[in-house]
PDB file of C-alpha atoms in Angstrom:
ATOM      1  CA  UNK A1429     123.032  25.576 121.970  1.00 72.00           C
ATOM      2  CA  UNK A1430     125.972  26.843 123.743  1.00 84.00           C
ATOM      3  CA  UNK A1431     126.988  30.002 123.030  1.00 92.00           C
ATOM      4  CA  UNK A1432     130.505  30.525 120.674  1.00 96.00           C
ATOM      5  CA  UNK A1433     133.151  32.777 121.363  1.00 96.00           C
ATOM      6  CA  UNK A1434     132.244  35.376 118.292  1.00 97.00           C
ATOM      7  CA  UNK A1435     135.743  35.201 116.035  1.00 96.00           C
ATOM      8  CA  UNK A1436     136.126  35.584 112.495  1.00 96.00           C
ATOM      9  CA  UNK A1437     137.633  31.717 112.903  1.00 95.00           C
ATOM     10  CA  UNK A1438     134.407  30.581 114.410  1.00 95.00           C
ATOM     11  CA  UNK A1439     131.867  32.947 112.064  1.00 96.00           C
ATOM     12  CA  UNK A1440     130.160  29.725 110.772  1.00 96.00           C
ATOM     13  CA  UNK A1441     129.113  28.716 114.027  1.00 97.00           C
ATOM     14  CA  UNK A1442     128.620  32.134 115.386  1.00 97.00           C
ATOM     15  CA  UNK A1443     125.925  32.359 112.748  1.00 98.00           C
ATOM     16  CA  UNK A1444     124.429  29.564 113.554  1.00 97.00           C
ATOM     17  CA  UNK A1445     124.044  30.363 116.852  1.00 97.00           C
ATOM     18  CA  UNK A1446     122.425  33.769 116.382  1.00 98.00           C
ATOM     19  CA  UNK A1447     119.818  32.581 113.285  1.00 97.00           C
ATOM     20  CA  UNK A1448     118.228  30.691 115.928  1.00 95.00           C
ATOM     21  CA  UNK A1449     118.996  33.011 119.014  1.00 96.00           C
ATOM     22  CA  UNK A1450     115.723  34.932 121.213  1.00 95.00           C
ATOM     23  CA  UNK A1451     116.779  36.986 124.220  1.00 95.00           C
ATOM     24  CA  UNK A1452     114.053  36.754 127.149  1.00 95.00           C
ATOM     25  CA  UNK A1453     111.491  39.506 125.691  1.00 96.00           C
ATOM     26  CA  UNK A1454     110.077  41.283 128.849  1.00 96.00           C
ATOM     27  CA  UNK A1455     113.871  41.532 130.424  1.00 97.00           C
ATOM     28  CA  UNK A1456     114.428  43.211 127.009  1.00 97.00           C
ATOM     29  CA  UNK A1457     111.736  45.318 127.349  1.00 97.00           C
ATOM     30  CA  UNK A1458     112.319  46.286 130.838  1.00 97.00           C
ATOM     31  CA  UNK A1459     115.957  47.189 129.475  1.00 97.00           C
ATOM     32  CA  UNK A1460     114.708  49.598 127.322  1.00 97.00           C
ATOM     33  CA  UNK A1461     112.688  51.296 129.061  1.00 98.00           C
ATOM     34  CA  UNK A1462     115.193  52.069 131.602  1.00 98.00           C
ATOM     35  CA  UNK A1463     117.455  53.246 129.057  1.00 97.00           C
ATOM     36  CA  UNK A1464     114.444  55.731 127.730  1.00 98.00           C
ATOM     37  CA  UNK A1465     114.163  56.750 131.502  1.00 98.00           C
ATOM     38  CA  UNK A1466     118.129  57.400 131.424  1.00 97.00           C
ATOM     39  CA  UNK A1467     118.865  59.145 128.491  1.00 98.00           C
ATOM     40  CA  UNK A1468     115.518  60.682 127.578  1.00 98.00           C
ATOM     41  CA  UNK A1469     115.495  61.316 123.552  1.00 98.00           C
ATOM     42  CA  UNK A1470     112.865  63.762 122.172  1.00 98.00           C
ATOM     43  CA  UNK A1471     110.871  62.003 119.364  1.00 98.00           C
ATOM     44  CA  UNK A1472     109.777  64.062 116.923  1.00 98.00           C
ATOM     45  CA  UNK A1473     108.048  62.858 113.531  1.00 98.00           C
ATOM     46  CA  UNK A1474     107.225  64.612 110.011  1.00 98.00           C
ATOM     47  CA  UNK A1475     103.450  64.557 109.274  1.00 98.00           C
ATOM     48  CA  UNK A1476     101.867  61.689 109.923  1.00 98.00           C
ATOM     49  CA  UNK A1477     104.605  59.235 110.642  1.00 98.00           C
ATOM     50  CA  UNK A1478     103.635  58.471 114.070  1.00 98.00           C
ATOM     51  CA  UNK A1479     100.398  57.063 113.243  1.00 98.00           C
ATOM     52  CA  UNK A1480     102.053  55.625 110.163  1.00 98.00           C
ATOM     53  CA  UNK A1481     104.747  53.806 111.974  1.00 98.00           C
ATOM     54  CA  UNK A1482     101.990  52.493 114.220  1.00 98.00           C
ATOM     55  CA  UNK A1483      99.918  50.947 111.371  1.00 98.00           C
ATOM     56  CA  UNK A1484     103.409  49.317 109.960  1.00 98.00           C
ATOM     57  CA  UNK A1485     103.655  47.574 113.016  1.00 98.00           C
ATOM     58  CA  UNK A1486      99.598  46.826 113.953  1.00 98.00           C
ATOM     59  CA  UNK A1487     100.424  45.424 110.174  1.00 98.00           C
ATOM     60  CA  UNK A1488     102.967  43.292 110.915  1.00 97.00           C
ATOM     61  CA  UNK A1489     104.794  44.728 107.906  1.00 98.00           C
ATOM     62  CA  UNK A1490     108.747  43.665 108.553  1.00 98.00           C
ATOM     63  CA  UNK A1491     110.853  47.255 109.645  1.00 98.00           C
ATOM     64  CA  UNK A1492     114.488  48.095 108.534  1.00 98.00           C
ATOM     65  CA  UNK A1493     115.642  50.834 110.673  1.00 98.00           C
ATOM     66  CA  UNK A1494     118.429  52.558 109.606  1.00 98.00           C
ATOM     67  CA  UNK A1495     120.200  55.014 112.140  1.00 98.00           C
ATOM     68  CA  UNK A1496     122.924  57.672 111.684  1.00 98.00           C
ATOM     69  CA  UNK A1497     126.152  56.895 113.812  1.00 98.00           C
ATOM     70  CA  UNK A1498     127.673  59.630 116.178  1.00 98.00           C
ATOM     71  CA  UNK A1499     129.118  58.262 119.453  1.00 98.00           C
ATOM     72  CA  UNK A1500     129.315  54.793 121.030  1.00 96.00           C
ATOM     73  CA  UNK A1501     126.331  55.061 123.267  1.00 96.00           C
ATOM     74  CA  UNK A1502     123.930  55.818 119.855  1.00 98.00           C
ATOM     75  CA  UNK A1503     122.406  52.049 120.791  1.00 96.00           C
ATOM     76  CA  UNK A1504     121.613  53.781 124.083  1.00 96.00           C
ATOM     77  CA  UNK A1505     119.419  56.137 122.529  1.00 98.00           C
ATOM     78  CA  UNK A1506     118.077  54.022 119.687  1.00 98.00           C
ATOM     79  CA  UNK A1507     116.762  51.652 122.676  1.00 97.00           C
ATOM     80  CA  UNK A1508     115.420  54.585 124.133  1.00 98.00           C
ATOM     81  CA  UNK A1509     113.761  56.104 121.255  1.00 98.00           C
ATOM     82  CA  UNK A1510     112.172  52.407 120.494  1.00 98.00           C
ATOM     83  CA  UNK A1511     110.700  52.522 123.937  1.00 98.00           C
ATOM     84  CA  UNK A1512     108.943  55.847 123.452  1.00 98.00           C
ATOM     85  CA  UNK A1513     107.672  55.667 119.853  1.00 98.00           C
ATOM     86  CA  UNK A1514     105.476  52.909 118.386  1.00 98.00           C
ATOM     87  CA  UNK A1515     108.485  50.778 117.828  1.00 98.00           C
ATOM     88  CA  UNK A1516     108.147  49.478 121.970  1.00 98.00           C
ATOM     89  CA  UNK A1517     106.093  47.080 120.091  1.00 97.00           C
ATOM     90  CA  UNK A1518     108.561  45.406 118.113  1.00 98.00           C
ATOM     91  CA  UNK A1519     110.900  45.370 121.108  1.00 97.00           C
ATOM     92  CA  UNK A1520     112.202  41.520 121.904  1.00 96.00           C
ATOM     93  CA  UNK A1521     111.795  40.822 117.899  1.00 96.00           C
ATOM     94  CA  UNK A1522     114.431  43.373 116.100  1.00 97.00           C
ATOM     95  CA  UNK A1523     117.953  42.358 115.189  1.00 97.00           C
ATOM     96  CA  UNK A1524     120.801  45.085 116.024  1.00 97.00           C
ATOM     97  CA  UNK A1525     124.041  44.989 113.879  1.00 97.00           C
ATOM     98  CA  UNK A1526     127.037  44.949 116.254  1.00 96.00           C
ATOM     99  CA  UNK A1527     130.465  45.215 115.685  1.00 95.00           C
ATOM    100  CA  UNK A1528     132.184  42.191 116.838  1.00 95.00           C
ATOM    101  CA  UNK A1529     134.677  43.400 119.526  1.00 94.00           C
ATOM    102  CA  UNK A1530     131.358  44.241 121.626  1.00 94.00           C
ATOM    103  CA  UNK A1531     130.666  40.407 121.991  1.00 96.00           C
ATOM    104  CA  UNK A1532     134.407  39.932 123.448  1.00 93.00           C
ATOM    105  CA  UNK A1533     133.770  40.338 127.614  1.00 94.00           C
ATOM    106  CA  UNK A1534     131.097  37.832 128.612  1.00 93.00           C
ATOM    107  CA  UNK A1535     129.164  40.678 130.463  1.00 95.00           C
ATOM    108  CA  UNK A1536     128.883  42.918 127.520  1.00 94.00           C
ATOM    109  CA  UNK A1537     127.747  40.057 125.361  1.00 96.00           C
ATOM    110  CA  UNK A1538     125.270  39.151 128.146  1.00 95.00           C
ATOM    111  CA  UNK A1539     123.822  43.038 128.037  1.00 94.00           C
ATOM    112  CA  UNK A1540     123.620  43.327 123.985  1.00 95.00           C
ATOM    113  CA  UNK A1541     122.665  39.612 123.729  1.00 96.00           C
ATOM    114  CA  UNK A1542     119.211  40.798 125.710  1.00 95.00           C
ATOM    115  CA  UNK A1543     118.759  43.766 123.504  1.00 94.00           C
ATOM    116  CA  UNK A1544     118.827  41.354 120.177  1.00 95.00           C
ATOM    117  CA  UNK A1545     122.316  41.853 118.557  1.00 96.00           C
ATOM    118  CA  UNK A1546     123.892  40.177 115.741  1.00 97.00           C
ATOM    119  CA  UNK A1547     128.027  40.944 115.502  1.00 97.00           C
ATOM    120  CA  UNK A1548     129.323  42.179 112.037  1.00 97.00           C
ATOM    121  CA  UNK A1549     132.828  41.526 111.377  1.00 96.00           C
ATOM    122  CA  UNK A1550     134.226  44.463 109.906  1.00 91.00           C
ATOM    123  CA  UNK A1551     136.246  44.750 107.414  1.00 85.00           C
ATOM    124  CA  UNK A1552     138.400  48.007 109.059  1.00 84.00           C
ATOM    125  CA  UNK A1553     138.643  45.270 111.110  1.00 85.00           C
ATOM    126  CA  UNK A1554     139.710  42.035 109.663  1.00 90.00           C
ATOM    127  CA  UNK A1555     140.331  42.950 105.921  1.00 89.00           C
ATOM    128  CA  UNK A1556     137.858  42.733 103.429  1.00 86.00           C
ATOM    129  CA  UNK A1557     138.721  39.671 101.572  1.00 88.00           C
ATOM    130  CA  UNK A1558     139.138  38.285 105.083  1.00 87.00           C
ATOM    131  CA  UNK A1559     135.396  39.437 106.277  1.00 93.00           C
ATOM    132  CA  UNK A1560     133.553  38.504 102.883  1.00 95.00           C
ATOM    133  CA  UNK A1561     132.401  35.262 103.481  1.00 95.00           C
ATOM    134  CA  UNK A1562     131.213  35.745 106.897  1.00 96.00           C
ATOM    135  CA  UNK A1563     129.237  38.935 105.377  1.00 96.00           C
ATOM    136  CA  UNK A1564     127.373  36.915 103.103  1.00 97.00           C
ATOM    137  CA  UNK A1565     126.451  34.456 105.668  1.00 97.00           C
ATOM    138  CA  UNK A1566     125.277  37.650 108.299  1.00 98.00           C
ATOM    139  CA  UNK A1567     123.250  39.377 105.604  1.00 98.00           C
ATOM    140  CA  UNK A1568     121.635  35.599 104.940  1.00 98.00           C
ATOM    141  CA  UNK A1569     120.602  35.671 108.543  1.00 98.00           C
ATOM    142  CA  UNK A1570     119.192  38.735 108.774  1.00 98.00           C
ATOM    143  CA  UNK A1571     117.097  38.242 105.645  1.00 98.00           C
ATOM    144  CA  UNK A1572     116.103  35.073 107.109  1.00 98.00           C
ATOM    145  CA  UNK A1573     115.470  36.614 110.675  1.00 98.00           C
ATOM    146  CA  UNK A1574     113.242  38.973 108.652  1.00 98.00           C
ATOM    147  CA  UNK A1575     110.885  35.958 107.283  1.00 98.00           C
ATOM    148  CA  UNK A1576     110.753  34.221 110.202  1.00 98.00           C
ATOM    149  CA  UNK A1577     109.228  37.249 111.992  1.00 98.00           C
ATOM    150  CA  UNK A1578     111.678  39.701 113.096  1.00 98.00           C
ATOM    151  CA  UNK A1579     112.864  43.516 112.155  1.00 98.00           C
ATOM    152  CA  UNK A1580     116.250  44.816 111.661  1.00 98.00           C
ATOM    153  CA  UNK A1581     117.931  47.919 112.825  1.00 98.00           C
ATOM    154  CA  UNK A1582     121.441  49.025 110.843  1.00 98.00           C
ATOM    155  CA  UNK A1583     123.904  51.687 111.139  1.00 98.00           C
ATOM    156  CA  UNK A1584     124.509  51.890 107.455  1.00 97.00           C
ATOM    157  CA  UNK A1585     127.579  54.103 107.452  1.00 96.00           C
ATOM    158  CA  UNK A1586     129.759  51.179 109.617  1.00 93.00           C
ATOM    159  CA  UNK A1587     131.341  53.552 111.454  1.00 94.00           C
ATOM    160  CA  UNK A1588     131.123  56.575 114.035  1.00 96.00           C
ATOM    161  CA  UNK A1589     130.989  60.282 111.516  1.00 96.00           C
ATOM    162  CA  UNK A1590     133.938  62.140 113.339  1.00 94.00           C
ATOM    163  CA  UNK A1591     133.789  64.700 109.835  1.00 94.00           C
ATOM    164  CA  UNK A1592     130.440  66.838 110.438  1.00 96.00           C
ATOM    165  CA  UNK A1593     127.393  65.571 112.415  1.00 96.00           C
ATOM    166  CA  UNK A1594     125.153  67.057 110.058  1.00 97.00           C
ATOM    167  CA  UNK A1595     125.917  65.459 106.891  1.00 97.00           C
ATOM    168  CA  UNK A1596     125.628  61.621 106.838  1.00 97.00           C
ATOM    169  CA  UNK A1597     129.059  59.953 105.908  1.00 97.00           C
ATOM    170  CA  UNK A1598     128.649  57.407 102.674  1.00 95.00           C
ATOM    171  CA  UNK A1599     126.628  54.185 103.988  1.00 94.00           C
ATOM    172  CA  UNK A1600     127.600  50.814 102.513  1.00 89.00           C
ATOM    173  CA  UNK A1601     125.767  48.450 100.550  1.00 93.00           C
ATOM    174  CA  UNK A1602     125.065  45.819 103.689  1.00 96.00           C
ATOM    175  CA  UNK A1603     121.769  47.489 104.185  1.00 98.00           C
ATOM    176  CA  UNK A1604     120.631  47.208 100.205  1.00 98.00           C
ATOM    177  CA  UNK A1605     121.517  43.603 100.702  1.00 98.00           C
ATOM    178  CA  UNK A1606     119.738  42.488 103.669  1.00 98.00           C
ATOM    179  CA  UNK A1607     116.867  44.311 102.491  1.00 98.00           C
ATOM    180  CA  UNK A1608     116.967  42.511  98.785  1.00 98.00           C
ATOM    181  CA  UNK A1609     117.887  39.315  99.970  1.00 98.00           C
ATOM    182  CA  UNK A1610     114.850  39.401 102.735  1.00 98.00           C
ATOM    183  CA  UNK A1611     112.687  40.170  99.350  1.00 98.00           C
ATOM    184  CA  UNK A1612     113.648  37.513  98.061  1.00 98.00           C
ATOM    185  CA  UNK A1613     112.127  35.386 100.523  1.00 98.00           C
ATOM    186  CA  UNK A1614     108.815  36.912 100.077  1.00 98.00           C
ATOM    187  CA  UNK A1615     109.287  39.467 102.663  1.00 98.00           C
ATOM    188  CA  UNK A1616     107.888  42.988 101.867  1.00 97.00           C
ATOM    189  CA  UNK A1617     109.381  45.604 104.239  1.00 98.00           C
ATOM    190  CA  UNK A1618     108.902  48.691 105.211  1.00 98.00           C
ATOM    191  CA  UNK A1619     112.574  50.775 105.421  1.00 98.00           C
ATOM    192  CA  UNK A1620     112.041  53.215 108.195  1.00 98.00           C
ATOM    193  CA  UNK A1621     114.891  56.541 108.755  1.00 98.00           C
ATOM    194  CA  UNK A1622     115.735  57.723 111.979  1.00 98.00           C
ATOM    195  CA  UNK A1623     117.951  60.931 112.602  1.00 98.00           C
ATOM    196  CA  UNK A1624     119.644  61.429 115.688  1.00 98.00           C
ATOM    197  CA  UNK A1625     121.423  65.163 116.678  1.00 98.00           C
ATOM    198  CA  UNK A1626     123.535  65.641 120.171  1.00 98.00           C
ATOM    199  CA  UNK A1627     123.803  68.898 118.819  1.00 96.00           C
ATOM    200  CA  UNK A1628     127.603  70.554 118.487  1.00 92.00           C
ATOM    201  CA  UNK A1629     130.625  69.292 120.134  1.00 90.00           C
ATOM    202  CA  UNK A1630     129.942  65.810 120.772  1.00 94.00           C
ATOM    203  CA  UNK A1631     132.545  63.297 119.528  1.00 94.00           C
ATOM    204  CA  UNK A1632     132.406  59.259 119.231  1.00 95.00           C
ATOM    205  CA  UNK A1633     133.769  58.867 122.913  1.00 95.00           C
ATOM    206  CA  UNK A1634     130.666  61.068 124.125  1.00 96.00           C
ATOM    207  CA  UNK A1635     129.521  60.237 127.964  1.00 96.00           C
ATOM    208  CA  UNK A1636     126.443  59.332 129.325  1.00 96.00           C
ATOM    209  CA  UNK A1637     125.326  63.180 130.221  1.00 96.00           C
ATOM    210  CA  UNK A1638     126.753  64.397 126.599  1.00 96.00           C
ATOM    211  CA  UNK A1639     124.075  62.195 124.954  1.00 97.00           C
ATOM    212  CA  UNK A1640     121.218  62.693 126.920  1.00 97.00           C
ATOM    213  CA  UNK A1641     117.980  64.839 125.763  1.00 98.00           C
ATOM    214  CA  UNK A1642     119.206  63.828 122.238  1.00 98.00           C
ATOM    215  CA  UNK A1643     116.958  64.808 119.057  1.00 98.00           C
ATOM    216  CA  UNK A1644     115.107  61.502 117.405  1.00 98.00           C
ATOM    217  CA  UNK A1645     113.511  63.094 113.930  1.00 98.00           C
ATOM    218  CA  UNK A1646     111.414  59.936 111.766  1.00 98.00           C
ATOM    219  CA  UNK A1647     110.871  60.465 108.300  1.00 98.00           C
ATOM    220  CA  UNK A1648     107.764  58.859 106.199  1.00 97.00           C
ATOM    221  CA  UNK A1649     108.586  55.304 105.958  1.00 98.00           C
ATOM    222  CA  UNK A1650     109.072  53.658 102.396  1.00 98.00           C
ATOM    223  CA  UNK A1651     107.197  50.549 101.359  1.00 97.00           C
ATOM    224  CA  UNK A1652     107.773  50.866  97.968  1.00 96.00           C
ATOM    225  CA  UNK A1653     111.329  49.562  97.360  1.00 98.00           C
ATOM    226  CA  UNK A1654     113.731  48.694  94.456  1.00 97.00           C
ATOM    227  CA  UNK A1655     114.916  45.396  93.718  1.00 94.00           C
ATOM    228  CA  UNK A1656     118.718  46.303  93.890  1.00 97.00           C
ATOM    229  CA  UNK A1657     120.845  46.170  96.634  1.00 97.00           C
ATOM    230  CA  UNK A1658     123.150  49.628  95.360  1.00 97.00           C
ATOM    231  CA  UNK A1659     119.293  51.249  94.392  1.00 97.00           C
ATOM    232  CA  UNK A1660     118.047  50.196  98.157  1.00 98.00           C
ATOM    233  CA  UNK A1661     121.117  51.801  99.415  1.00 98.00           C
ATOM    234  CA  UNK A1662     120.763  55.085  97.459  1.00 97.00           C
ATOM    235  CA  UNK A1663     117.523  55.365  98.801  1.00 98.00           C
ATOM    236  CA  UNK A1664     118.598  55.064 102.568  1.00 98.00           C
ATOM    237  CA  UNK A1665     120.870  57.498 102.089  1.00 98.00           C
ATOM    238  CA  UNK A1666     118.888  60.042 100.903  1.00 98.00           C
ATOM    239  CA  UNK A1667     116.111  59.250 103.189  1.00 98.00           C
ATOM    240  CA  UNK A1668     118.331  59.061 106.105  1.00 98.00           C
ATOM    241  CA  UNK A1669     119.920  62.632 105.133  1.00 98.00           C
ATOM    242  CA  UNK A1670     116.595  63.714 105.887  1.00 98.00           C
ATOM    243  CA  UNK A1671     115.899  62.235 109.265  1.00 98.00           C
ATOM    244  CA  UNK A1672     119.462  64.274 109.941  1.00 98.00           C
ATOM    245  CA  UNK A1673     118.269  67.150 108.706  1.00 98.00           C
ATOM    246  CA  UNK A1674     115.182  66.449 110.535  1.00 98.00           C
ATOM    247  CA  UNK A1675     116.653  65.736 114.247  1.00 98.00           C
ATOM    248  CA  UNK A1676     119.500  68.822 113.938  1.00 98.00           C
ATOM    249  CA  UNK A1677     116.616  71.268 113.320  1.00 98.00           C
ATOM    250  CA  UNK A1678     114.670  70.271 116.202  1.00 96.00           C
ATOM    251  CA  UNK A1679     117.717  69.633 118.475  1.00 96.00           C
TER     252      UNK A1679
END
């Protein structure tokens, strides 16, 4: 299937395209391991989560990651982080939310295409009422992505925080969704909270040596999940506060 320019216009066939998409797993993997040898994040993990994350995924339980957003290069260290923790496993089979802009220049798309991204149309972006149908239709795919096999990683608050790095801005319901609608379909995930400090001083527009050596904090995964989107959602957000909390006091 040829690939479609990613427009609001075109979102039915953009969606399509990417339920059915797989990027070339051992280029992906050899991507993100050279981003972990780049930008170098320190993993750190409460009690036990290591060897819990590592069961998840010997399980095959289905992961939703859900990451704080700082700067533009956070995928950076989220690949980076996956390569040195037990998620290099899951590597070549996790979805990444994009915004939509990022698919624009065909080498771009080419580079996040390989690491597994889906594009979000935003609704800073486009309008809400504009953006609502192709929002149902992306948080279809990624439930469905989920029960054919694959995990999902979000940035739940849709935005870079440019208020205080510490405190996690208000994260939409997307995340609640995907993860109810992926229920749904007999999948039983796992969500899974990971913090991320540069420490003080470092805005959205951060560059490469600003980011580097960041603090990666993982909380104790949850398993045991509500059925409601807004209930999901409440539930990242606290756990996610956390895994802030978490990677600024180890920063």
């Amino acid at each position: 299937m040829d690939k479609p320019d990613v427009t609001l216009e075109n979102s039915d066939a953009v969606y399509d395209y990417y339920l059915a998409h797989q990027q070339n797993r051992l280029l992906a993997k050899a991507a993100y391991a050279t981003l972990a040898y780049r930008f170098r994040p320190r993993i750190r993990y409460a009690e036990g989560v290591r060897e819990r994350l590592r069961e998840l995924v010997r399980s095959n339980t289905r992961l939703v990651l859900a990451v704080n957003h700082l700067t533009e290069r956070d995928p950076y260290t989220v690949a980076g982080a996956a390569w040195r923790s037990p998620l290099r496993q899951v590597i070549g089979r996790t979805r990444v939310l994009a915004k939509d802009e990022l698919f624009a220049e065909p080498t771009r798309r080419d580079r996040i295409d390989l690491m597994g991204s889906i594009p979000v149309f935003r609704g800073k972006n486009h309008g809400m009422r504009a953006v609502n149908a192709a929002g149902q239709r992306m948080m279809d795919v990624c439930a469905e992505r989920m029960r054919r096999g694959d995990d999902v990683a979000i940035f739940p608050e849709g935005t870079c925080n440019e208020e205080d790095p510490t405190r996690l801005q208000r994260i939409g319901s997307g995340i609640g969704h995907i993860t109810s609608r992926a229920m749904k379909l007999g999948v039983r995930p796992a969500l899974v909270h990971m913090g991320i400090s540069y420490g003080p001083g470092v805005d959205r527009y951060a560059d490469d040596a600003a980011v580097r050596g960041a603090s990666v904090y993982f909380t104790t995964p949850v398993t045991d999940l509500p059925e409601k989107p807004a209930e999901i959602a409440r539930l990242v957000q606290a756990g996610l506060q956390d895994a802030v909390d978490g990677a600024v006091a180890r920063y």
